[in-house]
Short mmCIF file of C-alpha atoms in Angstrom, two decimals:
data_model
loop_
_atom_site.label_atom_id
_atom_site.label_comp_id
_atom_site.label_asym_id
_atom_site.label_seq_id
_atom_site.Cartn_x
_atom_site.Cartn_y
_atom_site.Cartn_z
CA GLN A 376 115.43 94.77 84.63
CA VAL A 377 114.13 92.74 87.43
CA GLN A 378 110.58 92.21 88.51
CA LEU A 379 109.35 91.38 91.89
CA VAL A 380 106.02 89.90 92.86
CA GLU A 381 105.04 89.56 96.71
CA SER A 382 102.41 87.17 97.93
CA GLY A 383 101.33 86.04 101.33
CA GLY A 384 99.71 88.83 103.04
CA GLY A 385 96.55 89.03 104.83
CA LEU A 386 94.65 89.39 108.07
CA VAL A 387 96.01 87.59 111.17
CA GLN A 388 95.29 87.98 115.05
CA PRO A 389 97.94 88.88 117.26
CA GLY A 390 100.38 86.52 118.11
CA GLY A 391 99.83 84.60 114.71
CA SER A 392 101.98 83.96 111.91
CA LEU A 393 102.27 84.75 108.02
CA ARG A 394 104.90 83.88 105.55
CA LEU A 395 105.60 86.47 102.83
CA SER A 396 107.20 85.46 99.64
CA CYS A 397 108.72 87.53 96.88
CA ALA A 398 109.32 85.99 93.38
CA ALA A 399 112.05 87.75 91.29
CA SER A 400 112.31 87.38 87.57
CA GLY A 401 114.46 89.06 84.80
CA ARG A 402 118.09 89.73 85.28
CA ILE A 403 118.19 87.78 88.78
CA LEU A 404 122.07 86.77 88.65
CA SER A 405 122.58 90.60 88.81
CA ILE A 406 120.94 90.87 92.21
CA HIS A 407 123.33 91.13 95.23
CA ALA A 408 120.92 91.67 97.94
CA MET A 409 117.14 91.58 98.46
CA GLY A 410 114.92 92.75 101.31
CA TRP A 411 111.75 93.50 102.88
CA TYR A 412 110.26 96.93 103.80
CA ARG A 413 107.07 98.12 105.16
CA GLN A 414 105.06 101.09 105.19
CA ALA A 415 102.24 101.70 107.73
CA PRO A 416 99.66 104.53 107.09
CA GLY A 417 101.02 108.01 107.66
CA LYS A 418 104.41 106.50 108.34
CA GLN A 419 107.93 106.41 106.32
CA ARG A 420 108.86 103.27 104.70
CA GLU A 421 111.26 101.38 107.00
CA LEU A 422 113.58 98.56 106.69
CA VAL A 423 112.38 95.09 108.00
CA ALA A 424 115.23 92.65 106.93
CA THR A 425 117.57 92.21 104.19
CA ILE A 426 119.60 89.11 102.64
CA SER A 427 122.72 89.18 100.56
CA SER A 428 123.41 86.77 97.49
CA GLY A 429 126.04 85.29 100.13
CA GLY A 430 123.23 84.63 102.79
CA ARG A 431 124.25 87.40 105.42
CA THR A 432 121.05 88.64 106.93
CA ASN A 433 120.09 91.99 108.75
CA ASP A 434 116.90 92.62 110.79
CA ALA A 435 115.38 95.76 112.30
CA ASP A 436 115.43 95.87 115.99
CA SER A 437 111.81 95.98 116.11
CA VAL A 438 111.62 92.32 114.36
CA LYS A 439 114.32 90.63 115.95
CA GLY A 440 113.67 87.22 117.24
CA ARG A 441 110.17 87.31 115.33
CA PHE A 442 110.77 87.60 111.70
CA THR A 443 113.39 85.67 109.65
CA ILE A 444 114.26 86.34 106.24
CA SER A 445 115.42 83.72 103.75
CA SER A 446 115.79 82.76 100.09
CA ASN A 447 115.88 79.49 98.13
CA SER A 448 119.12 78.17 96.54
CA ALA A 449 117.91 79.37 92.92
CA TRP A 450 118.11 82.98 94.41
CA ASN A 451 114.89 84.00 92.69
CA THR A 452 112.49 83.58 95.67
CA VAL A 453 112.88 85.62 99.12
CA TYR A 454 110.61 84.72 102.12
CA LEU A 455 109.68 86.66 105.37
CA GLN A 456 108.55 84.32 108.01
CA MET A 457 106.67 86.51 110.70
CA ASN A 458 105.75 84.83 114.03
CA GLY A 459 104.34 86.72 117.08
CA LEU A 460 102.83 89.37 114.99
CA LYS A 461 101.67 92.57 116.83
CA PRO A 462 99.04 95.11 115.75
CA GLU A 463 101.92 97.47 115.25
CA ASP A 464 103.34 95.17 112.41
CA THR A 465 100.48 96.21 110.25
CA ALA A 466 101.47 97.67 106.96
CA VAL A 467 102.23 97.17 103.43
CA TYR A 468 105.08 95.12 103.06
CA TYR A 469 107.34 95.77 99.90
CA CYS A 470 110.05 93.48 98.42
CA SER A 471 113.09 95.08 97.19
CA ALA A 472 116.14 93.86 95.00
CA VAL A 473 119.42 95.78 94.42
CA SER A 474 121.62 95.30 91.45
CA ARG A 475 122.79 98.39 89.40
CA ALA A 476 119.53 99.87 90.43
CA VAL A 477 116.79 99.32 93.20
CA TYR A 478 113.76 97.62 92.34
CA TRP A 479 110.33 97.08 94.28
CA GLY A 480 107.27 95.05 94.06
CA GLN A 481 103.79 96.10 94.13
CA GLY A 482 103.51 95.50 97.90
CA THR A 483 101.32 93.22 100.08
CA GLN A 484 99.06 94.24 102.83
CA VAL A 485 99.53 92.81 106.42
CA THR A 486 96.93 93.40 109.01
CA VAL A 487 97.30 92.40 112.48
CA SER A 488 93.92 92.77 114.52
CA SER A 489 91.64 90.84 116.70
#
């Protein structure tokens, strides 16, 4: 089992920045990839960015050049640095971890509004 806890969401003005964190616990060594997804009201959950245990990253086109995913050396925390935020980035952001199963955090709200 893997447990994920997100933090760092909030309200920010357009053009601002936020840093999300996802703390993993449990069978961390079994995780081979982690990622961030988001879901806006009335829309399907979509990929934001992923990172493998080897450090390979993948970003959605909509966030390239603005968002950066990273992890700590212990591979128990994943971050999402979000710069140049736009109103369309408003969503609940979920952390995920992939081992033999896919695990999800509870989500953290990000609202971009003036």
